[in-house]
Coordinates of C-alpha atoms in Angstrom, one line a residue:
Chain R
M925 CA -34.7 117.2 -54.0
S926 CA -35.0 117.8 -50.9
S927 CA -34.8 115.6 -48.0
A928 CA -38.1 115.4 -47.1
E929 CA -39.0 114.3 -50.9
A930 CA -36.6 111.8 -50.3
F931 CA -37.1 110.0 -47.1
A932 CA -41.1 110.0 -48.3
R933 CA -39.7 107.9 -51.2
H934 CA -37.6 105.8 -49.2
L935 CA -40.6 105.1 -47.2
A936 CA -42.8 104.5 -50.1
G937 CA -40.0 101.8 -51.3
Q938 CA -40.5 100.2 -47.9
R939 CA -43.9 99.8 -47.8
L940 CA -44.2 98.7 -51.5
R941 CA -41.4 96.0 -50.4
E942 CA -43.3 95.3 -47.1
R943 CA -46.4 94.6 -49.0
I944 CA -44.5 92.2 -51.9
F945 CA -42.6 90.5 -49.1
R946 CA -46.0 89.8 -46.8
G947 CA -48.1 89.1 -50.1
S948 CA -45.5 86.6 -51.5
T949 CA -45.6 84.8 -47.5
L950 CA -49.4 84.7 -47.6
A951 CA -49.3 83.3 -51.2
A952 CA -46.7 80.6 -50.2
A953 CA -48.8 79.7 -47.5
I954 CA -52.3 79.9 -49.2
L955 CA -50.5 77.8 -51.8
L956 CA -49.7 74.5 -49.4
L957 CA -53.8 74.8 -48.7
L958 CA -54.4 74.6 -52.9
L959 CA -52.2 71.7 -53.1
L960 CA -54.0 69.4 -50.7
G961 CA -57.5 70.6 -52.6
G962 CA -55.3 70.2 -55.7
V963 CA -54.8 66.4 -54.4
V964 CA -58.3 65.8 -54.0
V965 CA -60.1 67.7 -56.5
S966 CA -57.4 66.1 -59.5
L967 CA -57.7 62.3 -58.3
L968 CA -61.4 62.3 -57.6
H969 CA -61.6 63.6 -61.0
A970 CA -59.6 61.0 -62.5
A971 CA -61.2 58.2 -60.1
W972 CA -64.4 59.0 -61.5
P973 CA -64.8 56.9 -64.4
A974 CA -63.9 54.0 -62.0
F975 CA -66.4 54.7 -59.2
S976 CA -69.4 55.6 -61.6
R977 CA -69.0 52.1 -63.1
F978 CA -68.7 50.1 -60.4
R979 CA -70.3 51.8 -57.6
L980 CA -70.1 50.2 -54.5
A981 CA -68.8 46.8 -56.0
F982 CA -65.5 48.7 -56.0
I983 CA -65.0 48.3 -52.5
T984 CA -67.3 45.1 -51.8
Q985 CA -65.8 42.9 -54.5
D986 CA -62.8 40.7 -54.7
V987 CA -62.3 40.6 -59.0
W988 CA -59.3 42.5 -60.2
N989 CA -59.1 41.5 -64.1
P990 CA -57.6 43.6 -66.7
V991 CA -58.8 40.8 -69.4
T992 CA -62.5 41.7 -68.8
D993 CA -62.0 45.3 -67.5
R994 CA -63.6 44.5 -64.3
Y995 CA -62.0 45.8 -60.9
G996 CA -63.0 45.3 -57.1
A997 CA -60.6 46.8 -54.3
L998 CA -62.0 44.6 -51.5
S999 CA -58.2 42.4 -51.6
A1000 CA -56.5 45.5 -51.4
I1001 CA -58.1 46.9 -48.7
Y1002 CA -57.9 43.7 -46.7
G1003 CA -54.0 43.6 -47.5
T1004 CA -53.7 47.1 -46.7
V1005 CA -55.6 46.7 -43.3
V1006 CA -54.0 43.4 -42.3
T1007 CA -50.6 44.1 -43.1
S1008 CA -50.8 47.2 -41.3
L1009 CA -52.4 45.8 -38.5
L1010 CA -50.0 43.0 -38.1
A1011 CA -47.2 46.0 -38.1
M1012 CA -48.9 47.4 -35.0
I1013 CA -49.0 44.0 -33.7
F1014 CA -45.2 44.0 -33.5
A1015 CA -44.4 47.5 -33.5
V1016 CA -46.2 49.1 -30.4
P1017 CA -45.2 47.0 -27.6
V1018 CA -41.4 47.7 -29.0
S1019 CA -41.7 51.2 -29.8
V1020 CA -43.5 51.9 -26.0
G1021 CA -40.6 49.6 -24.4
I1022 CA -38.1 51.8 -26.3
A1023 CA -39.3 54.8 -25.6
I1024 CA -39.4 53.8 -22.1
F1025 CA -35.8 52.9 -21.6
L1026 CA -34.8 56.3 -23.3
T1027 CA -36.8 58.4 -21.5
E1028 CA -36.2 56.5 -17.7
L1029 CA -34.0 53.7 -18.0
A1030 CA -31.1 54.3 -20.1
P1031 CA -27.8 56.0 -18.3
P1032 CA -26.7 59.4 -19.5
W1033 CA -24.3 58.1 -21.5
L1034 CA -26.1 55.5 -23.6
K1035 CA -29.2 57.7 -24.0
R1036 CA -28.0 59.9 -26.5
P1037 CA -25.9 57.5 -28.6
V1038 CA -29.2 55.2 -28.6
G1039 CA -31.5 58.0 -29.3
V1040 CA -29.4 59.2 -32.5
A1041 CA -29.5 55.2 -33.7
I1042 CA -33.1 55.1 -33.2
E1043 CA -33.3 58.4 -35.0
L1044 CA -31.3 56.9 -38.1
L1045 CA -32.9 54.2 -38.6
A1046 CA -36.0 56.2 -39.3
A1047 CA -34.1 58.2 -41.7
I1048 CA -33.4 55.3 -43.8
P1049 CA -35.4 55.3 -46.9
S1050 CA -38.4 52.4 -47.4
I1051 CA -36.8 50.7 -50.2
I1052 CA -33.8 49.6 -48.5
F1053 CA -36.0 47.8 -46.2
G1054 CA -38.3 46.4 -48.8
I1055 CA -35.2 45.1 -50.8
W1056 CA -33.5 43.9 -47.3
G1057 CA -37.3 42.3 -46.5
L1058 CA -37.1 40.3 -49.8
F1059 CA -33.1 39.4 -49.9
V1060 CA -32.8 38.6 -46.0
L1061 CA -36.0 38.3 -44.0
A1062 CA -38.2 36.2 -46.9
P1063 CA -35.8 33.4 -47.0
L1064 CA -35.2 33.2 -43.4
L1065 CA -39.1 33.3 -42.4
Q1066 CA -39.6 30.5 -45.5
E1067 CA -36.9 28.0 -44.4
H1068 CA -37.0 28.8 -40.7
V1069 CA -40.3 29.9 -39.3
E1070 CA -43.1 29.4 -41.5
P1071 CA -43.0 25.6 -42.1
W1072 CA -43.1 25.9 -37.9
M1073 CA -45.8 27.9 -38.2
D1074 CA -47.9 25.8 -40.8
G1075 CA -46.8 22.6 -38.8
H1076 CA -47.4 23.4 -35.2
L1077 CA -49.9 26.7 -35.3
G1078 CA -51.7 25.6 -38.8
R1079 CA -53.4 22.4 -36.5
L1080 CA -54.8 24.8 -33.7
P1081 CA -58.4 25.2 -33.8
L1082 CA -60.2 28.7 -34.5
V1083 CA -56.5 30.4 -35.0
G1084 CA -55.0 27.5 -37.5
A1085 CA -56.7 29.0 -40.6
L1086 CA -54.3 32.0 -40.0
F1087 CA -51.2 30.1 -40.4
E1088 CA -51.5 27.6 -42.6
G1089 CA -50.2 27.0 -46.5
A1090 CA -47.2 26.6 -48.1
P1091 CA -44.1 28.9 -47.0
Y1092 CA -43.7 31.2 -49.8
G1093 CA -41.5 33.3 -47.5
I1094 CA -43.3 36.7 -49.2
G1095 CA -46.9 37.7 -48.4
F1096 CA -48.8 39.4 -45.3
L1097 CA -46.5 38.1 -42.2
T1098 CA -43.6 39.2 -44.2
A1099 CA -45.1 42.5 -45.4
G1100 CA -46.0 43.2 -41.8
I1101 CA -43.1 43.0 -39.8
V1102 CA -40.7 44.8 -42.3
L1103 CA -43.7 47.6 -42.1
A1104 CA -43.0 47.1 -38.2
I1105 CA -39.2 47.2 -38.5
M1106 CA -39.8 50.8 -40.5
I1107 CA -42.0 52.4 -38.0
V1108 CA -40.9 51.4 -34.7
P1109 CA -37.7 54.1 -34.8
F1110 CA -40.7 56.5 -36.0
I1111 CA -43.4 55.6 -33.4
A1112 CA -40.7 55.3 -30.3
A1113 CA -39.0 58.5 -31.7
V1114 CA -42.3 60.2 -31.4
I1115 CA -43.2 58.8 -28.1
R1116 CA -39.9 59.0 -26.3
D1117 CA -40.8 63.0 -27.4
V1118 CA -44.2 62.7 -25.5
F1119 CA -42.9 61.3 -21.9
E1120 CA -40.2 63.7 -21.9
T1121 CA -43.4 66.8 -21.3
V1122 CA -44.3 64.7 -18.5
P1123 CA -43.6 67.3 -15.8
D1124 CA -40.0 66.2 -13.7
V1125 CA -41.9 67.4 -10.0
L1126 CA -44.9 64.2 -11.1
K1127 CA -42.5 61.8 -11.3
E1128 CA -40.9 62.6 -8.3
S1129 CA -43.5 62.6 -6.2
G1130 CA -44.1 59.1 -7.4
Y1131 CA -40.6 58.4 -6.2
G1132 CA -41.2 60.3 -3.2
L1133 CA -44.5 57.8 -1.9
G1134 CA -42.0 55.2 -2.7
A1135 CA -43.1 53.7 -6.3
T1136 CA -40.7 51.7 -8.2
T1137 CA -39.3 53.0 -11.7
W1138 CA -42.2 50.8 -13.4
E1139 CA -44.7 52.3 -11.1
V1140 CA -44.0 55.4 -12.0
I1141 CA -43.9 54.9 -15.7
W1142 CA -47.5 53.0 -15.4
K1143 CA -48.9 55.2 -13.3
V1144 CA -47.9 58.6 -13.4
V1145 CA -46.0 59.1 -17.1
V1146 CA -48.3 56.4 -19.0
P1147 CA -51.7 58.7 -17.9
Y1148 CA -50.3 61.7 -18.6
S1149 CA -49.4 61.1 -21.9
R1150 CA -52.2 58.9 -22.9
T1151 CA -53.3 61.0 -25.7
G1152 CA -50.1 61.7 -27.3
M1153 CA -48.8 58.1 -27.2
I1154 CA -52.3 57.2 -29.1
G1155 CA -51.5 59.8 -31.4
A1156 CA -47.7 58.5 -32.0
I1157 CA -49.3 55.1 -32.4
M1158 CA -51.9 56.4 -35.2
L1159 CA -49.0 58.7 -36.7
G1160 CA -47.3 55.3 -37.2
L1161 CA -50.1 53.4 -38.4
G1162 CA -50.9 55.7 -40.8
R1163 CA -47.2 55.4 -42.1
A1164 CA -48.1 51.6 -42.5
L1165 CA -51.1 52.3 -44.3
G1166 CA -49.7 54.5 -47.2
E1167 CA -46.1 52.6 -47.2
T1168 CA -45.4 51.7 -50.8
M1169 CA -41.7 50.0 -51.3
A1170 CA -41.2 48.5 -48.5
V1171 CA -44.2 46.3 -48.8
T1172 CA -44.3 46.2 -52.5
F1173 CA -41.3 44.0 -52.5
V1174 CA -42.6 41.1 -49.9
I1175 CA -46.0 41.1 -50.4
G1176 CA -46.1 38.6 -53.7
N1177 CA -48.7 40.7 -55.6
A1178 CA -51.6 38.4 -55.6
H1179 CA -55.5 39.9 -55.6
H1180 CA -56.4 37.7 -53.1
V1181 CA -58.4 37.5 -50.1
S1182 CA -56.8 35.0 -48.1
A1183 CA -57.3 34.0 -44.4
S1184 CA -53.6 32.6 -44.4
L1185 CA -51.2 35.1 -42.9
L1186 CA -48.5 32.9 -45.3
A1187 CA -50.2 34.0 -48.3
P1188 CA -49.1 36.3 -50.6
G1189 CA -51.8 39.0 -51.0
T1190 CA -51.5 42.9 -52.5
T1191 CA -51.9 46.1 -50.8
I1192 CA -53.3 49.6 -51.8
S1193 CA -50.2 51.2 -52.4
A1194 CA -48.2 47.7 -53.7
A1195 CA -50.8 47.1 -56.7
I1196 CA -50.4 50.9 -57.7
A1197 CA -46.9 50.8 -57.7
N1198 CA -47.1 47.4 -59.6
E1199 CA -49.7 47.9 -62.4
F1200 CA -49.9 51.8 -62.9
T1201 CA -47.7 52.2 -65.7
E1202 CA -48.6 48.5 -67.4
A1203 CA -52.3 49.7 -66.9
T1204 CA -53.6 49.7 -70.8
T1205 CA -57.3 50.6 -70.4
P1206 CA -58.3 54.2 -69.3
L1207 CA -60.4 51.9 -67.0
Y1208 CA -58.0 50.5 -65.6
R1209 CA -55.8 53.5 -64.9
S1210 CA -58.8 55.0 -63.1
S1211 CA -59.7 51.9 -61.0
L1212 CA -56.1 52.2 -59.5
I1213 CA -56.4 55.9 -58.8
A1214 CA -59.8 55.2 -57.3
Q1215 CA -57.9 52.7 -54.9
G1216 CA -55.8 55.9 -54.7
V1217 CA -58.6 57.7 -53.2
L1218 CA -59.5 55.1 -50.9
L1219 CA -56.2 55.2 -49.6
F1220 CA -56.2 58.8 -49.2
I1221 CA -59.1 58.8 -47.4
I1222 CA -58.1 56.4 -44.9
T1223 CA -55.0 58.1 -43.9
F1224 CA -56.3 61.5 -44.2
A1225 CA -58.8 60.1 -41.2
V1226 CA -55.8 58.4 -39.6
I1227 CA -53.4 61.0 -39.7
A1228 CA -56.2 64.1 -38.9
A1229 CA -57.0 62.1 -36.0
A1230 CA -53.2 61.6 -34.6
R1231 CA -52.5 65.2 -35.0
L1232 CA -55.6 66.9 -33.1
M1233 CA -54.1 64.6 -30.3
L1234 CA -50.8 65.5 -30.5
L1235 CA -52.0 69.1 -30.9
R1236 CA -53.2 69.1 -27.2
L1237 CA -49.7 68.6 -26.4
G1238 CA -48.2 71.7 -28.3
R1239 CA -46.3 71.2 -31.3
R1240 CA -43.1 72.7 -29.8
A1241 CA -42.7 69.8 -27.8
L1242 CA -42.5 67.1 -30.3
A1243 CA -39.8 67.4 -32.6
S1244 CA -39.9 63.8 -33.7
A1245 CA -43.8 64.3 -35.4
Chain Q
M1098 CA -42.1 42.0 2.4
R1099 CA -43.4 39.5 0.3
R1100 CA -45.4 42.7 -1.8
R1101 CA -42.4 44.3 -1.8
D1102 CA -40.6 41.4 -3.5
V1103 CA -43.3 40.9 -5.9
R1104 CA -43.0 44.7 -6.8
K1105 CA -39.7 44.6 -7.3
G1106 CA -40.2 41.8 -9.4
V1107 CA -42.9 43.5 -11.8
N1108 CA -40.5 46.3 -11.9
L1109 CA -37.0 44.6 -12.7
L1110 CA -39.3 42.5 -15.7
A1111 CA -40.7 45.2 -17.2
L1112 CA -37.8 47.3 -17.6
G1113 CA -35.8 44.0 -18.8
L1114 CA -38.8 44.0 -21.6
S1115 CA -38.1 48.0 -22.3
A1116 CA -34.0 47.3 -22.3
L1117 CA -34.7 44.3 -24.5
A1118 CA -37.0 46.1 -26.8
T1119 CA -34.4 48.5 -27.1
A1120 CA -31.7 45.6 -28.0
V1121 CA -34.4 44.3 -30.9
G1122 CA -34.6 47.5 -32.4
L1123 CA -30.9 48.1 -32.4
I1124 CA -30.8 44.5 -33.5
F1125 CA -32.8 45.0 -36.6
L1126 CA -30.7 48.2 -37.1
G1127 CA -27.2 46.7 -37.5
A1128 CA -28.9 43.4 -39.5
I1129 CA -29.8 46.1 -42.0
L1130 CA -26.5 48.1 -42.4
W1131 CA -24.5 45.0 -42.3
T1132 CA -26.4 43.3 -45.1
L1133 CA -26.2 47.0 -46.7
V1134 CA -22.6 47.2 -46.2
K1135 CA -21.9 43.5 -47.0
D1136 CA -23.8 43.2 -50.5
G1137 CA -23.1 46.9 -51.3
V1138 CA -19.4 46.8 -50.9
A1139 CA -19.0 43.9 -53.0
G1140 CA -20.9 45.6 -55.7
M1141 CA -19.1 48.6 -55.8
S1142 CA -16.6 49.2 -58.1
V1143 CA -15.0 52.5 -60.3
A1144 CA -17.8 51.3 -63.0
V1145 CA -20.4 52.1 -60.9
F1146 CA -19.5 55.7 -61.1
T1147 CA -18.1 55.7 -64.8
Q1148 CA -20.8 53.9 -66.7
S1149 CA -24.5 53.5 -67.4
T1150 CA -26.9 51.2 -66.5
P1151 CA -26.2 48.1 -68.6
P1152 CA -29.1 46.3 -70.2
P1153 CA -30.2 42.9 -69.3
G1154 CA -27.4 39.8 -69.1
D1155 CA -24.7 42.6 -69.7
A1156 CA -21.8 42.0 -66.8
S1157 CA -20.5 45.5 -66.7
G1158 CA -22.2 48.6 -66.8
G1159 CA -22.8 50.9 -63.6
L1160 CA -24.9 53.7 -62.2
L1161 CA -23.7 57.1 -63.7
N1162 CA -27.1 58.2 -65.3
A1163 CA -29.1 57.2 -62.4
I1164 CA -26.5 59.0 -59.6
Y1165 CA -26.9 61.9 -61.8
G1166 CA -30.5 61.6 -62.4
S1167 CA -31.0 61.6 -58.7
A1168 CA -28.9 64.4 -58.2
I1169 CA -30.5 66.7 -60.7
M1170 CA -34.2 65.9 -59.7
T1171 CA -33.2 66.4 -55.8
A1172 CA -31.5 69.2 -56.2
L1173 CA -35.0 70.7 -58.4
G1174 CA -37.2 69.7 -56.2
I1175 CA -35.4 71.2 -53.3
L1176 CA -34.8 74.5 -55.6
I1177 CA -38.6 74.6 -56.3
G1178 CA -40.0 73.4 -52.9
A1179 CA -37.5 75.4 -50.7
P1180 CA -38.8 79.2 -51.3
I1181 CA -42.4 78.2 -51.2
G1182 CA -41.6 76.4 -47.8
M1183 CA -39.8 78.9 -46.7
L1184 CA -42.0 81.6 -47.4
A1185 CA -45.1 79.9 -46.2
G1186 CA -42.9 79.1 -42.7
T1187 CA -42.4 82.9 -42.4
Y1188 CA -46.0 83.3 -42.7
L1189 CA -46.6 81.1 -40.1
A1190 CA -44.1 82.1 -37.6
E1191 CA -44.2 85.6 -38.4
Y1192 CA -47.0 87.6 -40.1
G1193 CA -49.9 85.1 -39.4
R1194 CA -48.9 83.5 -36.1
K1195 CA -51.9 84.0 -34.5
S1196 CA -54.7 84.0 -37.3
S1197 CA -57.0 81.1 -37.6
L1198 CA -55.9 80.4 -41.6
S1199 CA -52.3 79.7 -39.9
S1200 CA -53.6 76.9 -37.8
V1201 CA -55.5 75.5 -40.5
I1202 CA -52.4 75.8 -42.9
R1203 CA -50.1 74.4 -40.1
F1204 CA -52.8 71.4 -39.6
I1205 CA -52.7 70.7 -43.5
N1206 CA -48.8 71.1 -43.7
D1207 CA -49.0 68.5 -40.7
V1208 CA -51.1 66.1 -42.9
L1209 CA -49.4 66.5 -45.9
L1210 CA -46.0 66.0 -43.7
S1211 CA -47.5 62.3 -43.2
A1212 CA -49.4 61.9 -46.3
P1213 CA -48.4 58.8 -48.4
S1214 CA -45.9 59.5 -51.0
I1215 CA -47.6 57.4 -53.6
I1216 CA -50.5 59.8 -53.6
I1217 CA -48.3 62.6 -54.7
G1218 CA -47.2 60.6 -57.4
L1219 CA -50.4 60.4 -58.4
F1220 CA -51.3 63.9 -58.1
V1221 CA -48.2 65.0 -60.1
Y1222 CA -49.3 62.4 -62.5
E1223 CA -52.4 63.9 -63.1
L1224 CA -51.1 67.5 -62.8
V1225 CA -48.3 67.5 -65.2
V1226 CA -47.5 64.2 -66.9
V1227 CA -51.0 63.9 -68.5
P1228 CA -50.9 67.4 -69.6
M1229 CA -47.3 67.0 -71.1
G1230 CA -48.0 63.9 -72.6
N1231 CA -45.0 61.7 -71.3
F1232 CA -42.9 60.9 -67.9
S1233 CA -40.4 63.5 -67.5
A1234 CA -37.7 64.5 -65.3
I1235 CA -39.4 67.9 -64.3
S1236 CA -42.3 66.4 -62.6
G1237 CA -40.1 64.0 -60.5
A1238 CA -38.6 67.3 -59.2
I1239 CA -42.0 69.0 -58.8
A1240 CA -43.3 65.5 -57.1
L1241 CA -40.3 65.6 -54.7
A1242 CA -41.0 69.5 -54.0
I1243 CA -44.1 68.6 -52.8
I1244 CA -43.1 66.3 -50.4
A1245 CA -40.1 68.5 -49.5
M1246 CA -42.0 71.7 -48.7
P1247 CA -43.9 70.4 -45.5
V1248 CA -40.6 69.9 -44.3
I1249 CA -39.2 73.2 -45.0
V1250 CA -42.4 74.8 -43.7
R1251 CA -42.2 73.1 -40.6
T1252 CA -38.7 73.8 -39.7
T1253 CA -38.6 77.3 -40.8
E1254 CA -41.8 78.0 -38.6
D1255 CA -39.9 76.3 -35.8
M1256 CA -36.6 78.2 -36.2
L1257 CA -38.0 81.4 -36.9
N1258 CA -40.0 80.9 -33.2
L1259 CA -37.1 80.4 -31.4
V1260 CA -35.4 84.0 -32.5
P1261 CA -35.8 85.9 -29.5
Q1262 CA -38.9 88.7 -29.7
G1263 CA -36.5 91.4 -28.0
M1264 CA -34.5 91.2 -31.1
K1265 CA -37.0 91.9 -33.3
D1266 CA -38.4 94.6 -31.1
A1267 CA -35.5 96.3 -31.1
S1268 CA -35.4 96.1 -35.0
T1269 CA -39.0 97.4 -35.1
A1270 CA -38.1 100.5 -32.6
M1271 CA -35.5 101.4 -34.9
G1272 CA -37.8 102.2 -37.4
A1273 CA -37.8 98.8 -39.6
Y1274 CA -40.5 97.6 -41.7
P1275 CA -40.9 93.9 -40.9
W1276 CA -40.0 92.4 -44.2
R1277 CA -36.7 93.9 -43.1
T1278 CA -36.7 92.7 -39.4
I1279 CA -37.5 89.2 -41.0
T1280 CA -35.1 89.2 -43.6
S1281 CA -32.2 91.3 -42.1
I1282 CA -32.8 89.8 -38.1
A1283 CA -35.3 86.9 -37.5
Y1284 CA -33.6 85.1 -40.9
P1285 CA -29.6 85.3 -40.0
A1286 CA -30.4 83.9 -36.6
A1287 CA -32.4 81.2 -37.4
R1288 CA -30.2 80.3 -40.3
S1289 CA -28.5 77.2 -39.2
G1290 CA -31.7 76.0 -37.9
M1291 CA -33.1 76.6 -41.6
V1292 CA -30.2 74.9 -43.3
T1293 CA -30.9 71.8 -41.0
G1294 CA -34.3 71.9 -42.3
L1295 CA -32.9 72.1 -46.0
L1296 CA -30.9 68.9 -45.3
L1297 CA -33.3 66.8 -43.4
A1298 CA -35.8 67.8 -46.6
V1299 CA -32.8 66.8 -49.0
A1300 CA -32.2 63.6 -46.6
R1301 CA -35.8 63.0 -46.9
I1302 CA -36.1 63.3 -50.9
S1303 CA -33.7 61.9 -52.0
G1304 CA -34.7 58.3 -51.0
E1305 CA -38.1 58.7 -52.0
T1306 CA -39.3 56.2 -54.9
A1307 CA -43.4 56.1 -54.7
P1308 CA -43.4 59.7 -56.4
L1309 CA -41.2 58.8 -58.8
L1310 CA -42.8 55.7 -60.1
F1311 CA -45.7 57.9 -62.2
T1312 CA -43.6 60.8 -62.8
A1313 CA -39.9 60.3 -63.7
L1314 CA -40.1 56.8 -64.7
N1315 CA -37.1 55.3 -65.4
N1316 CA -34.4 55.9 -68.4
Q1317 CA -31.8 52.8 -69.3
F1318 CA -29.3 55.7 -71.1
W1319 CA -27.9 58.8 -70.2
S1320 CA -30.2 61.4 -70.8
T1321 CA -30.0 65.2 -69.3
S1322 CA -33.3 66.4 -70.7
L1323 CA -35.7 67.7 -68.4
K1324 CA -38.6 66.6 -70.4
A1325 CA -37.6 63.1 -70.8
P1326 CA -37.9 60.2 -68.7
M1327 CA -34.8 60.2 -66.6
A1328 CA -33.2 57.5 -64.9
N1329 CA -32.5 57.9 -60.8
L1330 CA -30.9 55.7 -58.1
P1331 CA -34.5 54.7 -56.1
M1332 CA -36.5 53.2 -59.5
V1333 CA -32.8 51.4 -60.7
I1334 CA -32.5 49.9 -57.3
F1335 CA -36.8 48.8 -57.6
Q1336 CA -35.9 47.6 -61.2
F1337 CA -32.5 46.1 -60.4
A1338 CA -33.5 44.0 -57.4
L1339 CA -36.2 42.2 -58.6
S1340 CA -34.7 41.4 -61.7
P1341 CA -33.4 37.8 -62.1
Y1342 CA -29.9 39.1 -63.5
D1343 CA -27.0 38.9 -60.9
N1344 CA -25.1 41.9 -62.1
W1345 CA -28.2 44.0 -61.6
Q1346 CA -28.8 42.6 -58.4
R1347 CA -25.2 43.5 -57.5
L1348 CA -25.6 47.1 -59.1
A1349 CA -29.0 47.5 -57.0
W1350 CA -27.2 46.8 -53.5
A1351 CA -24.5 49.4 -54.6
G1352 CA -27.0 52.1 -55.2
A1353 CA -28.5 50.8 -51.9
L1354 CA -25.6 51.8 -49.9
L1355 CA -24.9 54.7 -51.7
I1356 CA -28.2 56.3 -51.2
T1357 CA -28.2 55.1 -47.3
F1358 CA -24.7 56.3 -46.9
A1359 CA -25.8 60.0 -48.6
I1360 CA -28.5 60.2 -46.3
L1361 CA -27.0 59.2 -43.0
M1362 CA -24.4 61.7 -43.8
L1363 CA -27.1 64.4 -44.3
S1364 CA -28.7 63.1 -41.2
I1365 CA -25.4 63.6 -38.9
M1366 CA -24.7 67.1 -40.8
A1367 CA -28.0 68.4 -40.0
R1368 CA -27.4 67.3 -36.0
V1369 CA -24.4 68.6 -36.3
A1370 CA -25.3 71.6 -37.3
V1371 CA -28.4 71.7 -34.5
S1372 CA -26.3 71.0 -32.0
R1373 CA -24.4 74.5 -32.6
L1374 CA -27.5 76.2 -31.8
G1375 CA -27.0 75.3 -28.4
P1376 CA -28.9 73.3 -25.8
G1377 CA -32.3 73.8 -25.3
A1378 CA -32.8 74.4 -29.6
G1379 CA -31.4 70.8 -30.2
R1380 CA -34.7 68.8 -31.1
K1381 CA -37.0 71.8 -31.6

């Protein structure tokens, strides 16, 4: 065999390997697309019996009765929205505060350890927050906080209904707090990354004009990073909406729509986690999956919106997202 | 002068509040870790590592089957998820860097990254458990793989993008085909970053509970079959913590401590691996 032939064969081998390697990377990338498509199709398929049976009543009715085989997801949707909103009310101010502390305030020797501690808090699995909520936070709220709320806030006009009722320790309020603790480090880390994309020269011009640290933050840093901040907050909301284990422990698993935040309730993910393996009839199981479809639609919309907002900043700058 | 005092006061107040917020965050971290260590160490014993989960009411027993199951399913999840994730990440960073397909996949990947894990559990239930007819360890591993994949895709792409273009150009100039450049130049250069991605993916899936609820389920006994339900730490913690038995609750805390400790170690190792990449690369 001449050397020219050998070279030609070598080249052909290289081309073949190139085709195989390139093809397999493309196939893997397309598999990701198929995965999302597969999730949508398979869940819709499994949820179809429930949707076609109950139609719109599935999301407007507060009935959840395995005995008569009638299901409405209203109480779970309500619980999901209420606990997530509560979590956002607690988490957003704290997260923004932490992000400001980490980017503008902390001395260099403190910046890194505190930053790492916050990131480690974000790595703790949600089930740990769940049992901590059940064994530590719930008794604390039950004995000290909720009776006070019932006695004082419960008598107020208008908002009183939110704080009325027996102190169970578990319920919307506890779930909201546990969720907040869980998403704070996450939101804080993303907002910190967003803040760090603000060019130093902008901040320096602020200081050069005699602005205080707070004025630079409020009038330069925040306006510059507004979209990114909203994106970070919505990403946190997406987490809160879909979170399962942290909530399942402390929500109380009652299919009720109650005005009081102290009352036990349920969320979509908690209902699925608790009841799925015990769902005896096909319609029961299908109804739980139908709730999953609703959850998927809600979180997909929130996460997609958040991602689009963060996209403008460029992904490189956002390690924590 | 007054106006200046007001501005200074507002500044002090706002910065004080932000320091307070950080303190609150750290206090909760401390409170959770303290409870975890206190109750976890109290539940710790040699039996935790040598015996399987006890029946209700039994005062002995450990977590051996659950530790084994978690390790096996996490390892399998990574074995399935890592090659696919790394290949897809390679496509996004190299072959399809600027194609519109890539931006769609990048977006889908980011959405999958934050999608509720219980949804993945339901999906794998429909995809694997229903056709197989029973809950199984392999379905649990597949669910974990789907959760690990987006993490690996993302870090692989980011790390490959950090490899200087000049290095790749040099390889191309010597007549190497792209596959050669990627496997012999880009991968070695990005290795520590890609290892970090894998470690983060392991950390992410080893504590996941929701996707295992309807896939691997749980198993009270020692089982190594991939076709049968398999015990795992998160499910045991879930079941035991909610039980009325003292012994079960003690074991739940011991399991919680084990899992958190493992995850924190992995996260710290990942951080160390990244910091070796040098300044600037640290958080990218």
